């Protein structure tokens, strides 16, 4: 099996010119630095969705807020009862810990909504560029005749 170097292609999807560069790597303040896992999906031009896998969490335990271009997602479970505290596992991978994730957004980005289904929290984000920063298409007209540069 051959190793394929995909690094030249990665520049097409990352870097300062990429629309995804506005999302900084989130800071995590949990015991497990990789919880919850997340995806950033490009829905269309200027529209994105962050999806976080949070199995076992109830909607009422989740807080999504923005302030100063920072998107904060917190999950706090209620205090467990005695039955839950006394549980013992022989193998455990499903995290049931509280979490806190932060994403840095560009100033033009706004969170348009959040929804949760089947243990996945979806946060929709839209980029609202001012008209002067949007790509403008310039039409090219056709001239009927070419001017002579040698005038007599």
PDB file of N, CA, C and O in Angstrom, residues 22-61:
ATOM      1  N   UNK A  22     -12.191  31.182  10.127  1.00  0.00           N
ATOM      2  CA  UNK A  22     -12.791  32.028  11.140  1.00  0.00           C
ATOM      3  C   UNK A  22     -13.129  31.254  12.408  1.00  0.00           C
ATOM      4  O   UNK A  22     -13.286  31.830  13.463  1.00  0.00           O
ATOM      5  N   UNK A  23     -13.221  29.928  12.296  1.00  0.00           N
ATOM      6  CA  UNK A  23     -13.458  29.113  13.475  1.00  0.00           C
ATOM      7  C   UNK A  23     -12.117  28.703  14.044  1.00  0.00           C
ATOM      8  O   UNK A  23     -11.404  27.918  13.436  1.00  0.00           O
ATOM      9  N   UNK A  24     -11.748  29.243  15.171  1.00  0.00           N
ATOM     10  CA  UNK A  24     -10.512  28.808  15.798  1.00  0.00           C
ATOM     11  C   UNK A  24     -10.747  27.473  16.470  1.00  0.00           C
ATOM     12  O   UNK A  24     -11.862  27.116  16.797  1.00  0.00           O
ATOM     13  N   UNK A  25      -9.685  26.751  16.673  1.00  0.00           N
ATOM     14  CA  UNK A  25      -9.812  25.476  17.378  1.00  0.00           C
ATOM     15  C   UNK A  25     -10.406  25.777  18.749  1.00  0.00           C
ATOM     16  O   UNK A  25      -9.931  26.641  19.466  1.00  0.00           O
ATOM     17  N   UNK A  26     -11.448  25.073  19.117  1.00  0.00           N
ATOM     18  CA  UNK A  26     -12.122  25.402  20.367  1.00  0.00           C
ATOM     19  C   UNK A  26     -11.266  25.075  21.575  1.00  0.00           C
ATOM     20  O   UNK A  26     -10.459  24.155  21.548  1.00  0.00           O
ATOM     21  N   UNK A  27     -11.481  25.855  22.615  1.00  0.00           N
ATOM     22  CA  UNK A  27     -10.843  25.569  23.884  1.00  0.00           C
ATOM     23  C   UNK A  27     -11.797  24.686  24.674  1.00  0.00           C
ATOM     24  O   UNK A  27     -12.990  24.883  24.670  1.00  0.00           O
ATOM     25  N   UNK A  28     -11.284  23.701  25.336  1.00  0.00           N
ATOM     26  CA  UNK A  28     -12.119  22.797  26.108  1.00  0.00           C
ATOM     27  C   UNK A  28     -11.693  22.871  27.564  1.00  0.00           C
ATOM     28  O   UNK A  28     -10.513  22.906  27.861  1.00  0.00           O
ATOM     29  N   UNK A  29     -12.651  22.934  28.455  1.00  0.00           N
ATOM     30  CA  UNK A  29     -12.342  23.051  29.874  1.00  0.00           C
ATOM     31  C   UNK A  29     -12.914  21.852  30.622  1.00  0.00           C
ATOM     32  O   UNK A  29     -13.465  21.994  31.689  1.00  0.00           O
ATOM     33  N   UNK A  30     -12.811  20.681  30.037  1.00  0.00           N
ATOM     34  CA  UNK A  30     -13.321  19.483  30.688  1.00  0.00           C
ATOM     35  C   UNK A  30     -12.164  18.588  31.059  1.00  0.00           C
ATOM     36  O   UNK A  30     -11.025  18.816  30.658  1.00  0.00           O
ATOM     37  N   UNK A  31     -12.463  17.546  31.798  1.00  0.00           N
ATOM     38  CA  UNK A  31     -11.421  16.584  32.161  1.00  0.00           C
ATOM     39  C   UNK A  31     -10.873  15.915  30.901  1.00  0.00           C
ATOM     40  O   UNK A  31      -9.705  15.672  30.777  1.00  0.00           O
ATOM     41  N   UNK A  32     -11.753  15.612  29.965  1.00  0.00           N
ATOM     42  CA  UNK A  32     -11.364  15.008  28.700  1.00  0.00           C
ATOM     43  C   UNK A  32     -11.345  16.085  27.643  1.00  0.00           C
ATOM     44  O   UNK A  32     -12.365  16.672  27.342  1.00  0.00           O
ATOM     45  N   UNK A  33     -10.184  16.334  27.069  1.00  0.00           N
ATOM     46  CA  UNK A  33     -10.021  17.451  26.142  1.00  0.00           C
ATOM     47  C   UNK A  33     -10.759  17.251  24.815  1.00  0.00           C
ATOM     48  O   UNK A  33     -10.945  18.196  24.088  1.00  0.00           O
ATOM     49  N   UNK A  34     -11.161  16.036  24.500  1.00  0.00           N
ATOM     50  CA  UNK A  34     -11.816  15.777  23.226  1.00  0.00           C
ATOM     51  C   UNK A  34     -13.326  15.617  23.354  1.00  0.00           C
ATOM     52  O   UNK A  34     -13.951  15.094  22.441  1.00  0.00           O
ATOM     53  N   UNK A  35     -13.906  16.018  24.442  1.00  0.00           N
ATOM     54  CA  UNK A  35     -15.349  15.855  24.629  1.00  0.00           C
ATOM     55  C   UNK A  35     -16.032  17.202  24.656  1.00  0.00           C
ATOM     56  O   UNK A  35     -15.568  18.094  25.345  1.00  0.00           O
ATOM     57  N   UNK A  36     -17.092  17.388  23.954  1.00  0.00           N
ATOM     58  CA  UNK A  36     -17.674  16.442  23.009  1.00  0.00           C
ATOM     59  C   UNK A  36     -17.020  16.567  21.643  1.00  0.00           C
ATOM     60  O   UNK A  36     -16.567  17.643  21.266  1.00  0.00           O
ATOM     61  N   UNK A  37     -16.986  15.469  20.882  1.00  0.00           N
ATOM     62  CA  UNK A  37     -16.470  15.565  19.522  1.00  0.00           C
ATOM     63  C   UNK A  37     -17.406  16.419  18.672  1.00  0.00           C
ATOM     64  O   UNK A  37     -18.597  16.502  18.955  1.00  0.00           O
ATOM     65  N   UNK A  38     -16.857  17.063  17.635  1.00  0.00           N
ATOM     66  CA  UNK A  38     -17.676  17.974  16.831  1.00  0.00           C
ATOM     67  C   UNK A  38     -17.268  17.934  15.376  1.00  0.00           C
ATOM     68  O   UNK A  38     -16.170  17.511  15.033  1.00  0.00           O
ATOM     69  N   UNK A  39     -18.171  18.380  14.513  1.00  0.00           N
ATOM     70  CA  UNK A  39     -17.918  18.580  13.091  1.00  0.00           C
ATOM     71  C   UNK A  39     -18.254  20.021  12.751  1.00  0.00           C
ATOM     72  O   UNK A  39     -19.150  20.604  13.360  1.00  0.00           O
ATOM     73  N   UNK A  40     -17.565  20.565  11.751  1.00  0.00           N
ATOM     74  CA  UNK A  40     -17.933  21.858  11.186  1.00  0.00           C
ATOM     75  C   UNK A  40     -18.249  21.591   9.717  1.00  0.00           C
ATOM     76  O   UNK A  40     -17.385  21.160   8.967  1.00  0.00           O
ATOM     77  N   UNK A  41     -19.499  21.837   9.343  1.00  0.00           N
ATOM     78  CA  UNK A  41     -19.978  21.516   8.009  1.00  0.00           C
ATOM     79  C   UNK A  41     -20.271  22.808   7.238  1.00  0.00           C
ATOM     80  O   UNK A  41     -20.817  23.749   7.791  1.00  0.00           O
ATOM     81  N   UNK A  42     -19.891  22.837   5.969  1.00  0.00           N
ATOM     82  CA  UNK A  42     -20.222  23.959   5.094  1.00  0.00           C
ATOM     83  C   UNK A  42     -21.538  23.605   4.418  1.00  0.00           C
ATOM     84  O   UNK A  42     -21.602  22.668   3.620  1.00  0.00           O
ATOM     85  N   UNK A  43     -22.602  24.339   4.754  1.00  0.00           N
ATOM     86  CA  UNK A  43     -23.913  24.062   4.172  1.00  0.00           C
ATOM     87  C   UNK A  43     -24.046  24.682   2.789  1.00  0.00           C
ATOM     88  O   UNK A  43     -24.561  24.066   1.865  1.00  0.00           O
ATOM     89  N   UNK A  44     -23.607  25.930   2.656  1.00  0.00           N
ATOM     90  CA  UNK A  44     -23.582  26.649   1.382  1.00  0.00           C
ATOM     91  C   UNK A  44     -22.670  27.849   1.589  1.00  0.00           C
ATOM     92  O   UNK A  44     -22.084  28.011   2.648  1.00  0.00           O
ATOM     93  N   UNK A  45     -22.576  28.707   0.601  1.00  0.00           N
ATOM     94  CA  UNK A  45     -21.706  29.875   0.710  1.00  0.00           C
ATOM     95  C   UNK A  45     -22.142  30.740   1.884  1.00  0.00           C
ATOM     96  O   UNK A  45     -23.266  31.233   1.916  1.00  0.00           O
ATOM     97  N   UNK A  46     -21.278  30.889   2.865  1.00  0.00           N
ATOM     98  CA  UNK A  46     -21.562  31.736   4.016  1.00  0.00           C
ATOM     99  C   UNK A  46     -22.444  31.110   5.080  1.00  0.00           C
ATOM    100  O   UNK A  46     -22.815  31.774   6.037  1.00  0.00           O
ATOM    101  N   UNK A  47     -22.774  29.821   4.953  1.00  0.00           N
ATOM    102  CA  UNK A  47     -23.605  29.140   5.955  1.00  0.00           C
ATOM    103  C   UNK A  47     -22.890  27.889   6.440  1.00  0.00           C
ATOM    104  O   UNK A  47     -22.427  27.080   5.636  1.00  0.00           O
ATOM    105  N   UNK A  48     -22.801  27.751   7.764  1.00  0.00           N
ATOM    106  CA  UNK A  48     -22.065  26.664   8.386  1.00  0.00           C
ATOM    107  C   UNK A  48     -22.910  26.024   9.481  1.00  0.00           C
ATOM    108  O   UNK A  48     -23.859  26.622   9.991  1.00  0.00           O
ATOM    109  N   UNK A  49     -22.523  24.803   9.864  1.00  0.00           N
ATOM    110  CA  UNK A  49     -23.182  24.127  10.977  1.00  0.00           C
ATOM    111  C   UNK A  49     -22.116  23.426  11.803  1.00  0.00           C
ATOM    112  O   UNK A  49     -21.304  22.676  11.293  1.00  0.00           O
ATOM    113  N   UNK A  50     -22.131  23.714  13.112  1.00  0.00           N
ATOM    114  CA  UNK A  50     -21.286  22.996  14.053  1.00  0.00           C
ATOM    115  C   UNK A  50     -22.180  21.945  14.693  1.00  0.00           C
ATOM    116  O   UNK A  50     -23.250  22.268  15.215  1.00  0.00           O
ATOM    117  N   UNK A  51     -21.751  20.687  14.646  1.00  0.00           N
ATOM    118  CA  UNK A  51     -22.513  19.588  15.240  1.00  0.00           C
ATOM    119  C   UNK A  51     -21.669  18.953  16.329  1.00  0.00           C
ATOM    120  O   UNK A  51     -20.534  18.557  16.085  1.00  0.00           O
ATOM    121  N   UNK A  52     -22.229  18.881  17.536  1.00  0.00           N
ATOM    122  CA  UNK A  52     -21.538  18.282  18.672  1.00  0.00           C
ATOM    123  C   UNK A  52     -22.272  17.014  19.087  1.00  0.00           C
ATOM    124  O   UNK A  52     -23.503  17.034  19.241  1.00  0.00           O
ATOM    125  N   UNK A  53     -21.531  15.931  19.291  1.00  0.00           N
ATOM    126  CA  UNK A  53     -22.119  14.668  19.725  1.00  0.00           C
ATOM    127  C   UNK A  53     -22.190  14.660  21.249  1.00  0.00           C
ATOM    128  O   UNK A  53     -21.161  14.639  21.916  1.00  0.00           O
ATOM    129  N   UNK A  54     -23.411  14.722  21.768  1.00  0.00           N
ATOM    130  CA  UNK A  54     -23.598  14.769  23.230  1.00  0.00           C
ATOM    131  C   UNK A  54     -24.645  13.726  23.650  1.00  0.00           C
ATOM    132  O   UNK A  54     -25.728  14.075  24.096  1.00  0.00           O
ATOM    133  N   UNK A  55     -24.310  12.435  23.520  1.00  0.00           N
ATOM    134  CA  UNK A  55     -25.282  11.397  23.870  1.00  0.00           C
ATOM    135  C   UNK A  55     -25.642  11.441  25.343  1.00  0.00           C
ATOM    136  O   UNK A  55     -24.793  11.699  26.191  1.00  0.00           O
ATOM    137  N   UNK A  56     -26.908  11.228  25.618  1.00  0.00           N
ATOM    138  CA  UNK A  56     -27.364  11.181  27.001  1.00  0.00           C
ATOM    139  C   UNK A  56     -27.662  12.527  27.619  1.00  0.00           C
ATOM    140  O   UNK A  56     -28.103  12.596  28.762  1.00  0.00           O
ATOM    141  N   UNK A  57     -27.442  13.612  26.893  1.00  0.00           N
ATOM    142  CA  UNK A  57     -27.742  14.939  27.425  1.00  0.00           C
ATOM    143  C   UNK A  57     -29.152  15.347  27.033  1.00  0.00           C
ATOM    144  O   UNK A  57     -29.610  15.069  25.930  1.00  0.00           O
ATOM    145  N   UNK A  58     -29.814  16.021  27.925  1.00  0.00           N
ATOM    146  CA  UNK A  58     -31.162  16.549  27.711  1.00  0.00           C
ATOM    147  C   UNK A  58     -31.038  17.995  27.233  1.00  0.00           C
ATOM    148  O   UNK A  58     -30.095  18.696  27.609  1.00  0.00           O
ATOM    149  N   UNK A  59     -31.988  18.458  26.420  1.00  0.00           N
ATOM    150  CA  UNK A  59     -31.952  19.843  25.930  1.00  0.00           C
ATOM    151  C   UNK A  59     -31.871  20.850  27.064  1.00  0.00           C
ATOM    152  O   UNK A  59     -31.213  21.876  26.957  1.00  0.00           O
ATOM    153  N   UNK A  60     -32.534  20.573  28.163  1.00  0.00           N
ATOM    154  CA  UNK A  60     -32.555  21.530  29.275  1.00  0.00           C
ATOM    155  C   UNK A  60     -31.200  21.638  29.980  1.00  0.00           C
ATOM    156  O   UNK A  60     -30.976  22.573  30.739  1.00  0.00           O
ATOM    157  N   UNK A  61     -30.298  20.725  29.726  1.00  0.00           N
ATOM    158  CA  UNK A  61     -28.973  20.761  30.350  1.00  0.00           C
ATOM    159  C   UNK A  61     -27.948  21.508  29.488  1.00  0.00           C
ATOM    160  O   UNK A  61     -26.800  21.673  29.883  1.00  0.00           O
TER     161      UNK A  61
END
